[in-house]
Amino acid sequence: MRSTIALCIILLILMSLSLTAQESYEDWLKKDQQAYENYLSEQDRAFMDFLKADWEAFQSFQGIHPDTTPKPVDTPVAPNIKPPEPQPETVPPEPVEVPPAPEEPQAEAQPQRPCPEPEQEPEPQAPEWDQPIEPEPEPEPEPEPIQPPQPQPDQSTLNVRFYQTSLSIPSPDDLDLTLQRPLNNESFAKAWESLARLNFKPTLDYMSSVSERMSLNDWGFLQLAQRYAEVVFPGQTSKQLVLDWFITNKSGYKVKISYQSGDVLLLLPFKQTVYELPYTSIDGQKYYFYAPDKSLDTGKPLYSYKKDYPDADRTLNLSLETLPDISPDMGEKSLTFEYAGQPFEMTVAYKKDAVTFLADYPQSEIGIFVRSHPSRSFQSSIIKALRPALKGKTELEAVNLLLHFVQTGFEYQTDDQQFGKEKYLLPEETIHYPASDCEDRSLLFSFLVNELLGNKVILLDFPGHICTAVQLNTELDGDSVEYNGSRYTVCDPTYINATAGMLMPNFAGVQPEVIAYN
């Protein structure tokens, strides 16, 4: 009996201790959260003090315009003349070092285009694309669909649609900010403080992880922050931009905020020149205006500040060398063309996320697009579709076939006709959209020649027109240019029915700017 009473007393004591410990833990959590909300880092305090100081008035400028020479509205067609004839001699583009002849001939040890021996002429060798086709290995698959990191169970999340993918982004509880009117330096200092007192670390960590997993460039990260801000503050553009400003600065980008006539504006610094967007200059750096659904009056000053948030020292890089991998969704396009009386039909696959991501991409230097690499899925699809058409073709015939494919396989429209603005299309976009113009076709043709034939390619940038030139092993009497000591034969993917060596007559004698492909 006494042992039973003692056991009950012990259990009551343990239960009391447990409840006390639980209450203490919950009290500690509340105090810890309150302490975090009251906490401001030294960086935030210093930045807020700077924001409270007087801002400066900056002059804004109209966007920079690229080449304004009008492009041909109608598709230029080559006259019905005999194409340039190849000369009998073949000259390799660079001296080829011939390895010592092995005792027993081995096909793989022979150079692709052997140099002729002085005493005897080598037997003709089929070009690489005309070798017997062995069963092709399965193309390397695209990476598995992106699986973003999973939030912790105790984290509040927001469902954010990012292009073709749905993300659950951790978000602070009771996220809101007060943007005092009229706008001034105090308004933004208080807005920054209200956000800095919240625990955004899980949000920033998640966005950084998603950006890395999806291979997003800096523009992609900015779009991710904008999509999140749109969910947090639906229909409130000014608050969205303040949140964008906070997230990008906390992530290391020296994005600035400004205001003009009651409108909030973001100012974005880019490594490359960006066309058409209005801009201002702060300490010699161009900052481009960014605000969805708002316009900038370049006749009025805008107000901003000079000092950057501590450790926010990155300018936005628009490089597209690696396209984002947001979604595995694929699109298909059926293409037809005819060459030398023979019809060809093919279906080419491309990644939809590449098209949607680039739909509103800033217009910038063409070199960004020249150095871009299409997705592996697209490369595998279009190379597999075109390779059989090159079977049995000489080098010149192969170049002319690819040239004719790009000239006639797509409808021609200027960017103004199709988009209402200038827009460079990458190869996957050229396949997707119903029409293309000169620079789009030049990028696609350059990619095909480089990947299928292995020849070096350059782009020729004329006023109002872009075409290409290819380093051939076959000497032609047609139009050509010298570049880095080598001869490149003009190939114009926009000049319908033109063959290698034919330049549009209106560019005869005009010196183009040369852009090396890759």
Coordinates of N, CA and C in Angstrom, one line a residue, residues 190-370:
K190 N 12.0 53.1 -42.9 CA 11.1 52.4 -42.1 C 10.7 51.1 -42.7
A191 N 10.5 51.1 -44.0 CA 10.1 49.9 -44.8 C 11.2 48.8 -44.6
W192 N 12.5 49.3 -44.8 CA 13.6 48.3 -44.6 C 13.6 47.8 -43.2
E193 N 13.4 48.6 -42.2 CA 13.4 48.2 -40.8 C 12.4 47.1 -40.5
S194 N 11.1 47.3 -41.1 CA 10.1 46.4 -40.8 C 10.4 45.0 -41.4
L195 N 11.1 45.0 -42.5 CA 11.5 43.7 -43.1 C 12.7 43.1 -42.4
A196 N 13.6 43.9 -42.0 CA 14.9 43.5 -41.4 C 14.6 42.8 -40.0
R197 N 13.5 43.2 -39.4 CA 13.2 42.6 -38.1 C 12.5 41.2 -38.2
L198 N 12.2 40.8 -39.4 CA 11.6 39.5 -39.6 C 12.7 38.4 -40.0
N199 N 12.4 37.2 -39.7 CA 13.3 36.1 -40.0 C 13.2 35.7 -41.5
F200 N 14.0 36.3 -42.3 CA 14.0 35.9 -43.8 C 15.1 34.9 -44.1
K201 N 15.8 34.4 -43.2 CA 16.9 33.5 -43.5 C 16.4 32.3 -44.2
P202 N 15.4 31.6 -43.8 CA 14.9 30.4 -44.5 C 14.4 30.8 -45.9
T203 N 13.8 31.9 -46.1 CA 13.4 32.4 -47.4 C 14.6 32.5 -48.4
L204 N 15.6 33.2 -47.9 CA 16.8 33.5 -48.7 C 17.6 32.2 -49.0
D205 N 17.7 31.4 -48.0 CA 18.4 30.1 -48.2 C 17.7 29.2 -49.3
Y206 N 16.4 29.2 -49.2 CA 15.6 28.4 -50.1 C 15.7 29.0 -51.5
M207 N 15.6 30.3 -51.7 CA 15.8 30.9 -53.0 C 17.2 30.7 -53.6
S208 N 18.2 30.7 -52.7 CA 19.6 30.5 -53.2 C 19.7 29.0 -53.7
S209 N 19.1 28.1 -52.9 CA 19.2 26.7 -53.3 C 18.4 26.4 -54.6
V210 N 17.2 27.0 -54.8 CA 16.5 26.8 -56.0 C 17.2 27.4 -57.2
S211 N 17.8 28.6 -57.0 CA 18.6 29.2 -58.1 C 19.7 28.3 -58.5
E212 N 20.4 27.7 -57.6 CA 21.5 26.8 -57.9 C 21.0 25.6 -58.6
R213 N 20.0 25.0 -58.1 CA 19.5 23.7 -58.7 C 18.9 23.9 -60.1
M214 N 18.3 25.1 -60.4 CA 17.7 25.4 -61.7 C 18.7 26.1 -62.6
S215 N 19.9 26.3 -62.2 CA 20.9 27.0 -63.0 C 20.4 28.4 -63.5
L216 N 19.8 29.1 -62.5 CA 19.3 30.4 -62.9 C 20.4 31.4 -62.9
N217 N 20.4 32.3 -63.9 CA 21.4 33.4 -63.8 C 20.8 34.5 -63.0
D218 N 21.5 35.6 -62.9 CA 21.1 36.7 -62.1 C 19.7 37.2 -62.4
W219 N 19.4 37.3 -63.7 CA 18.0 37.7 -64.1 C 17.0 36.7 -63.6
G220 N 17.3 35.4 -63.7 CA 16.4 34.4 -63.2 C 16.2 34.5 -61.7
F221 N 17.2 34.9 -60.9 CA 17.0 35.1 -59.5 C 16.1 36.3 -59.2
L222 N 16.3 37.4 -60.0 CA 15.4 38.5 -59.8 C 14.0 38.2 -60.1
Q223 N 13.7 37.3 -61.1 CA 12.4 36.9 -61.5 C 11.8 36.0 -60.4
L224 N 12.6 35.2 -59.7 CA 12.1 34.4 -58.6 C 11.7 35.3 -57.5
A225 N 12.5 36.3 -57.1 CA 12.1 37.2 -56.1 C 10.9 38.0 -56.4
Q226 N 10.7 38.3 -57.7 CA 9.5 39.1 -58.1 C 8.3 38.2 -58.0
R227 N 8.4 36.9 -58.4 CA 7.2 36.0 -58.3 C 6.8 35.9 -56.8
Y228 N 7.8 35.7 -56.0 CA 7.4 35.6 -54.5 C 6.8 36.9 -54.0
A229 N 7.3 38.0 -54.4 CA 6.7 39.3 -54.0 C 5.3 39.5 -54.5
E230 N 5.0 39.0 -55.7 CA 3.7 39.1 -56.2 C 2.7 38.3 -55.4
V231 N 3.1 37.2 -54.8 CA 2.2 36.4 -54.0 C 2.0 37.1 -52.6
V232 N 3.1 37.6 -52.1 CA 3.1 38.3 -50.8 C 2.2 39.5 -50.8
F233 N 2.3 40.3 -51.8 CA 1.6 41.6 -52.0 C 0.9 41.6 -53.3
P234 N -0.2 40.8 -53.5 CA -0.9 40.8 -54.8 C -1.5 42.2 -55.2
G235 N -1.2 42.6 -56.4 CA -1.7 43.9 -56.8 C -1.1 45.1 -56.2
Q236 N -0.1 45.0 -55.4 CA 0.5 46.2 -54.7 C 2.0 46.3 -55.3
T237 N 2.1 46.9 -56.4 CA 3.4 46.9 -57.1 C 4.5 47.6 -56.3
S238 N 4.1 48.7 -55.6 CA 5.1 49.4 -54.8 C 5.7 48.5 -53.7
K239 N 4.9 47.8 -53.0 CA 5.4 46.9 -51.9 C 6.1 45.8 -52.5
Q240 N 5.7 45.3 -53.7 CA 6.5 44.2 -54.3 C 7.9 44.6 -54.6
L241 N 8.0 45.9 -55.1 CA 9.4 46.3 -55.5 C 10.2 46.6 -54.2
V242 N 9.6 47.0 -53.1 CA 10.4 47.2 -51.9 C 10.9 45.8 -51.4
L243 N 10.0 44.8 -51.5 CA 10.4 43.4 -51.1 C 11.5 42.9 -52.0
D244 N 11.4 43.1 -53.3 CA 12.4 42.8 -54.3 C 13.8 43.4 -53.9
W245 N 13.7 44.7 -53.6 CA 14.9 45.5 -53.2 C 15.5 44.8 -52.0
F246 N 14.7 44.5 -51.0 CA 15.3 43.9 -49.7 C 15.9 42.5 -50.0
I247 N 15.2 41.7 -50.8 CA 15.7 40.3 -51.0 C 17.0 40.3 -51.9
T248 N 17.0 41.2 -52.9 CA 18.2 41.2 -53.8 C 19.4 41.8 -53.0
N249 N 19.2 42.8 -52.2 CA 20.3 43.3 -51.4 C 20.8 42.3 -50.4
K250 N 19.9 41.7 -49.7 CA 20.3 40.6 -48.7 C 21.0 39.5 -49.4
S251 N 20.8 39.3 -50.7 CA 21.4 38.2 -51.5 C 22.7 38.7 -52.2
G252 N 23.1 39.9 -51.9 CA 24.4 40.4 -52.4 C 24.4 41.2 -53.7
Y253 N 23.2 41.6 -54.2 CA 23.2 42.4 -55.4 C 23.0 43.9 -55.0
K254 N 23.7 44.8 -55.7 CA 23.6 46.2 -55.3 C 22.5 46.9 -56.1
V255 N 21.3 46.3 -56.0 CA 20.1 46.9 -56.5 C 19.7 48.1 -55.7
K256 N 19.3 49.2 -56.3 CA 18.9 50.4 -55.5 C 17.4 50.6 -55.7
I257 N 16.8 51.3 -54.8 CA 15.4 51.7 -54.9 C 15.3 53.2 -55.1
S258 N 14.3 53.7 -55.8 CA 14.2 55.2 -56.0 C 12.7 55.5 -56.1
Y259 N 12.4 56.7 -56.2 CA 11.0 57.1 -56.3 C 10.9 58.4 -57.2
Q260 N 9.8 58.5 -57.9 CA 9.5 59.7 -58.8 C 8.0 59.9 -58.8
S261 N 7.6 61.1 -58.4 CA 6.2 61.4 -58.5 C 5.3 60.4 -57.8
G262 N 5.7 59.9 -56.7 CA 4.8 58.9 -56.0 C 5.0 57.5 -56.4
D263 N 5.8 57.2 -57.4 CA 6.0 55.8 -57.9 C 7.3 55.3 -57.4
V264 N 7.3 54.0 -56.9 CA 8.5 53.3 -56.5 C 9.1 52.7 -57.7
L265 N 10.4 52.8 -57.9 CA 11.2 52.3 -59.0 C 12.4 51.5 -58.5
L266 N 12.7 50.4 -59.1 CA 13.9 49.7 -58.9 C 15.0 50.1 -59.9
L267 N 16.2 50.2 -59.5 CA 17.3 50.6 -60.3 C 18.3 49.4 -60.4
L268 N 18.5 48.8 -61.6 CA 19.2 47.6 -61.7 C 20.6 47.9 -62.4
P269 N 21.7 47.5 -61.8 CA 23.0 47.6 -62.5 C 23.3 46.3 -63.3
F270 N 23.6 46.4 -64.5 CA 24.0 45.2 -65.4 C 25.4 45.3 -65.8
K271 N 26.0 44.1 -65.9 CA 27.4 44.1 -66.5 C 27.4 44.4 -68.0
Q272 N 26.3 44.1 -68.7 CA 26.3 44.3 -70.1 C 25.4 45.6 -70.4
T273 N 25.6 46.1 -71.6 CA 24.7 47.2 -72.1 C 23.3 46.6 -72.3
V274 N 22.3 47.3 -71.8 CA 20.9 46.9 -72.0 C 20.2 48.0 -72.8
Y275 N 19.5 47.6 -73.9 CA 18.9 48.5 -74.8 C 17.4 48.8 -74.4
E276 N 17.0 50.0 -74.8 CA 15.6 50.4 -74.7 C 15.1 50.8 -73.3
L277 N 15.7 50.2 -72.2 CA 15.3 50.6 -70.9 C 15.9 51.9 -70.5
P278 N 15.0 52.9 -69.9 CA 15.6 54.1 -69.4 C 16.5 53.8 -68.2
Y279 N 17.4 54.8 -68.0 CA 18.5 54.5 -67.0 C 18.9 55.8 -66.4
T280 N 19.7 55.7 -65.3 CA 20.3 56.9 -64.7 C 21.8 56.4 -64.4
S281 N 22.6 57.4 -64.1 CA 24.0 57.1 -63.8 C 24.3 57.5 -62.4
I282 N 24.9 56.6 -61.6 CA 25.3 56.8 -60.2 C 26.7 56.4 -60.1
D283 N 27.6 57.4 -59.8 CA 29.0 57.1 -59.6 C 29.6 56.4 -60.8
G284 N 29.2 56.8 -62.1 CA 29.7 56.2 -63.3 C 29.1 54.9 -63.7
Q285 N 28.2 54.3 -62.9 CA 27.5 53.0 -63.2 C 26.1 53.3 -63.7
K286 N 25.8 52.7 -64.8 CA 24.4 52.8 -65.3 C 23.5 51.9 -64.5
Y287 N 22.4 52.5 -64.0 CA 21.3 51.8 -63.3 C 20.1 51.9 -64.2
Y288 N 19.5 50.7 -64.6 CA 18.4 50.7 -65.5 C 17.1 50.6 -64.7
F289 N 16.1 51.3 -65.2 CA 14.8 51.4 -64.5 C 14.0 50.1 -64.7
Y290 N 13.4 49.6 -63.5 CA 12.6 48.4 -63.6 C 11.4 48.5 -62.6
A291 N 10.2 48.5 -63.2 CA 9.0 48.5 -62.4 C 7.9 48.1 -63.3
P292 N 7.3 46.9 -63.1 CA 6.2 46.4 -63.9 C 5.0 47.3 -63.8
D293 N 4.5 47.6 -65.0 CA 3.2 48.3 -65.1 C 3.4 49.8 -64.8
K294 N 4.6 50.3 -64.7 CA 4.9 51.7 -64.4 C 5.8 52.3 -65.5
S295 N 5.7 53.6 -65.7 CA 6.6 54.3 -66.6 C 7.4 55.4 -66.0
L296 N 8.5 55.7 -66.5 CA 9.5 56.6 -66.0 C 9.4 57.9 -66.9
D297 N 9.3 59.0 -66.2 CA 9.3 60.3 -66.9 C 10.7 60.8 -66.9
T298 N 11.4 60.7 -68.1 CA 12.8 61.1 -68.1 C 12.9 62.6 -68.1
G299 N 11.8 63.4 -68.1 CA 11.9 64.8 -68.0 C 11.9 65.3 -66.6
K300 N 11.7 64.4 -65.6 CA 11.7 64.7 -64.2 C 12.8 64.0 -63.5
P301 N 13.3 64.5 -62.4 CA 14.4 63.8 -61.6 C 13.8 62.7 -60.9
L302 N 14.6 61.7 -60.6 CA 14.2 60.6 -59.7 C 15.1 60.7 -58.5
Y303 N 14.7 60.2 -57.3 CA 15.4 60.4 -56.1 C 15.9 59.0 -55.6
S304 N 17.2 58.9 -55.3 CA 17.8 57.7 -54.8 C 19.0 58.0 -54.0
Y305 N 19.9 57.1 -53.7 CA 21.0 57.2 -52.8 C 22.2 56.6 -53.5
K306 N 23.4 56.8 -53.0 CA 24.6 56.3 -53.6 C 25.2 55.1 -52.9
K307 N 25.2 55.1 -51.6 CA 25.9 54.0 -50.8 C 25.2 52.7 -51.0
D308 N 25.9 51.6 -51.1 CA 25.3 50.3 -51.2 C 25.1 49.6 -49.9
Y309 N 24.2 48.7 -49.8 CA 24.1 47.9 -48.6 C 25.3 47.1 -48.4
P310 N 25.8 47.0 -47.1 CA 27.1 46.3 -46.9 C 27.1 44.9 -47.5
D311 N 28.1 44.5 -48.2 CA 28.3 43.2 -48.9 C 27.4 43.0 -50.1
A312 N 26.6 44.0 -50.5 CA 25.9 43.9 -51.7 C 26.7 44.6 -52.8
D313 N 27.6 43.8 -53.4 CA 28.5 44.4 -54.4 C 28.4 43.7 -55.7
R314 N 27.4 42.9 -56.0 CA 27.3 42.2 -57.3 C 26.4 43.0 -58.3
T315 N 26.9 43.1 -59.5 CA 26.1 43.7 -60.6 C 25.4 42.5 -61.3
L316 N 24.3 42.7 -61.9 CA 23.5 41.6 -62.5 C 24.1 41.2 -63.8
N317 N 24.4 39.9 -64.0 CA 25.0 39.4 -65.2 C 24.0 38.7 -66.0
L318 N 23.8 39.2 -67.3 CA 22.8 38.6 -68.2 C 23.3 37.4 -69.0
S319 N 24.5 36.9 -68.7 CA 25.1 35.8 -69.5 C 24.1 34.6 -69.6
L320 N 24.1 34.0 -70.8 CA 23.2 32.9 -71.1 C 23.9 31.7 -71.5
E321 N 25.2 31.6 -71.1 CA 26.0 30.4 -71.5 C 25.3 29.1 -71.1
T322 N 24.6 29.1 -70.0 CA 23.9 27.9 -69.6 C 22.4 28.4 -69.4
L323 N 21.5 27.7 -70.2 CA 20.1 28.0 -70.0 C 19.5 27.4 -68.8
P324 N 18.5 28.0 -68.2 CA 18.0 27.5 -66.9 C 17.3 26.2 -67.2
D325 N 17.3 25.3 -66.1 CA 16.6 24.0 -66.2 C 15.5 24.1 -65.2
I326 N 14.4 24.7 -65.6 CA 13.3 24.9 -64.6 C 12.3 23.8 -64.7
S327 N 12.0 23.3 -65.9 CA 11.0 22.2 -66.0 C 11.4 21.3 -67.1
P328 N 11.0 20.0 -67.0 CA 11.3 19.0 -68.1 C 10.3 19.1 -69.3
D329 N 9.3 19.9 -69.2 CA 8.3 20.0 -70.3 C 9.0 20.3 -71.6
M330 N 8.6 19.5 -72.6 CA 9.1 19.6 -74.0 C 8.0 20.0 -75.0
G331 N 8.4 20.8 -76.0 CA 7.5 21.1 -77.1 C 8.1 20.5 -78.4
E332 N 7.3 20.4 -79.4 CA 7.7 19.8 -80.7 C 7.3 20.7 -81.8
K333 N 8.1 20.7 -82.9 CA 7.7 21.5 -84.1 C 8.0 20.6 -85.3
S334 N 7.1 20.5 -86.2 CA 7.3 19.8 -87.5 C 7.8 20.8 -88.5
L335 N 8.9 20.4 -89.2 CA 9.6 21.3 -90.2 C 9.7 20.6 -91.5
T336 N 9.5 21.3 -92.6 CA 9.7 20.7 -93.9 C 10.5 21.7 -94.8
F337 N 11.4 21.2 -95.7 CA 12.1 22.0 -96.7 C 12.5 21.1 -97.8
E338 N 13.0 21.7 -98.8 CA 13.4 20.9 -100.0 C 14.7 21.4 -100.5
Y339 N 15.6 20.4 -100.9 CA 16.9 20.8 -101.4 C 17.2 19.9 -102.6
A340 N 17.6 20.5 -103.7 CA 18.0 19.8 -104.9 C 16.9 18.9 -105.3
G341 N 15.6 19.3 -105.2 CA 14.5 18.5 -105.6 C 14.0 17.4 -104.7
Q342 N 14.7 17.3 -103.5 CA 14.4 16.2 -102.6 C 13.7 16.9 -101.4
P343 N 12.5 16.4 -101.0 CA 11.8 17.0 -99.8 C 12.3 16.3 -98.5
F344 N 12.3 17.1 -97.5 CA 12.7 16.6 -96.2 C 11.6 17.0 -95.1
E345 N 11.3 16.1 -94.3 CA 10.4 16.3 -93.2 C 11.0 15.9 -91.9
M346 N 10.8 16.6 -90.8 CA 11.4 16.3 -89.5 C 10.6 16.9 -88.4
T347 N 10.7 16.3 -87.2 CA 10.1 16.9 -86.0 C 11.3 17.2 -85.0
V348 N 11.3 18.4 -84.5 CA 12.4 18.8 -83.6 C 11.8 19.1 -82.2
A349 N 12.4 18.6 -81.2 CA 11.9 18.9 -79.8 C 12.8 20.0 -79.2
Y350 N 12.1 20.8 -78.3 CA 12.8 21.9 -77.6 C 12.2 22.0 -76.2
K351 N 12.9 22.7 -75.3 CA 12.5 22.9 -74.0 C 11.6 24.1 -73.9
K352 N 10.4 23.9 -73.3 CA 9.5 25.0 -73.2 C 10.0 26.0 -72.2
D353 N 10.7 25.6 -71.2 CA 11.1 26.6 -70.2 C 12.1 27.6 -70.7
A354 N 12.9 27.2 -71.8 CA 13.8 28.1 -72.4 C 13.0 29.2 -73.1
V355 N 11.9 28.9 -73.7 CA 11.1 29.9 -74.5 C 10.4 30.8 -73.5
T356 N 9.8 30.3 -72.5 CA 9.1 31.2 -71.5 C 10.0 32.0 -70.7
F357 N 11.2 31.5 -70.3 CA 12.2 32.3 -69.6 C 12.7 33.5 -70.4
L358 N 12.9 33.2 -71.7 CA 13.4 34.3 -72.5 C 12.4 35.2 -73.1
A359 N 11.1 35.0 -72.9 CA 10.1 35.8 -73.6 C 10.2 37.3 -73.3
D360 N 10.6 37.6 -72.0 CA 10.7 39.0 -71.6 C 12.1 39.3 -71.2
Y361 N 13.1 38.6 -71.8 CA 14.5 38.9 -71.4 C 14.9 40.2 -71.9
P362 N 15.7 41.0 -71.1 CA 16.2 42.3 -71.5 C 16.9 42.2 -72.9
Q363 N 16.7 43.2 -73.7 CA 17.4 43.2 -75.0 C 18.8 43.8 -74.7
S364 N 19.8 43.0 -75.0 CA 21.2 43.3 -74.7 C 22.1 43.0 -75.9
E365 N 23.4 42.9 -75.6 CA 24.4 42.7 -76.6 C 24.2 41.4 -77.3
I366 N 24.4 41.3 -78.6 CA 24.2 40.0 -79.3 C 25.2 39.0 -78.9
G367 N 26.4 39.4 -78.4 CA 27.4 38.5 -77.9 C 26.9 37.6 -76.8
I368 N 25.9 38.0 -76.0 CA 25.3 37.2 -75.0 C 24.7 36.0 -75.6
F369 N 24.0 36.2 -76.7 CA 23.2 35.1 -77.4 C 24.1 34.3 -78.2
V370 N 25.2 34.9 -78.8 CA 26.1 34.1 -79.6 C 26.8 33.0 -78.7

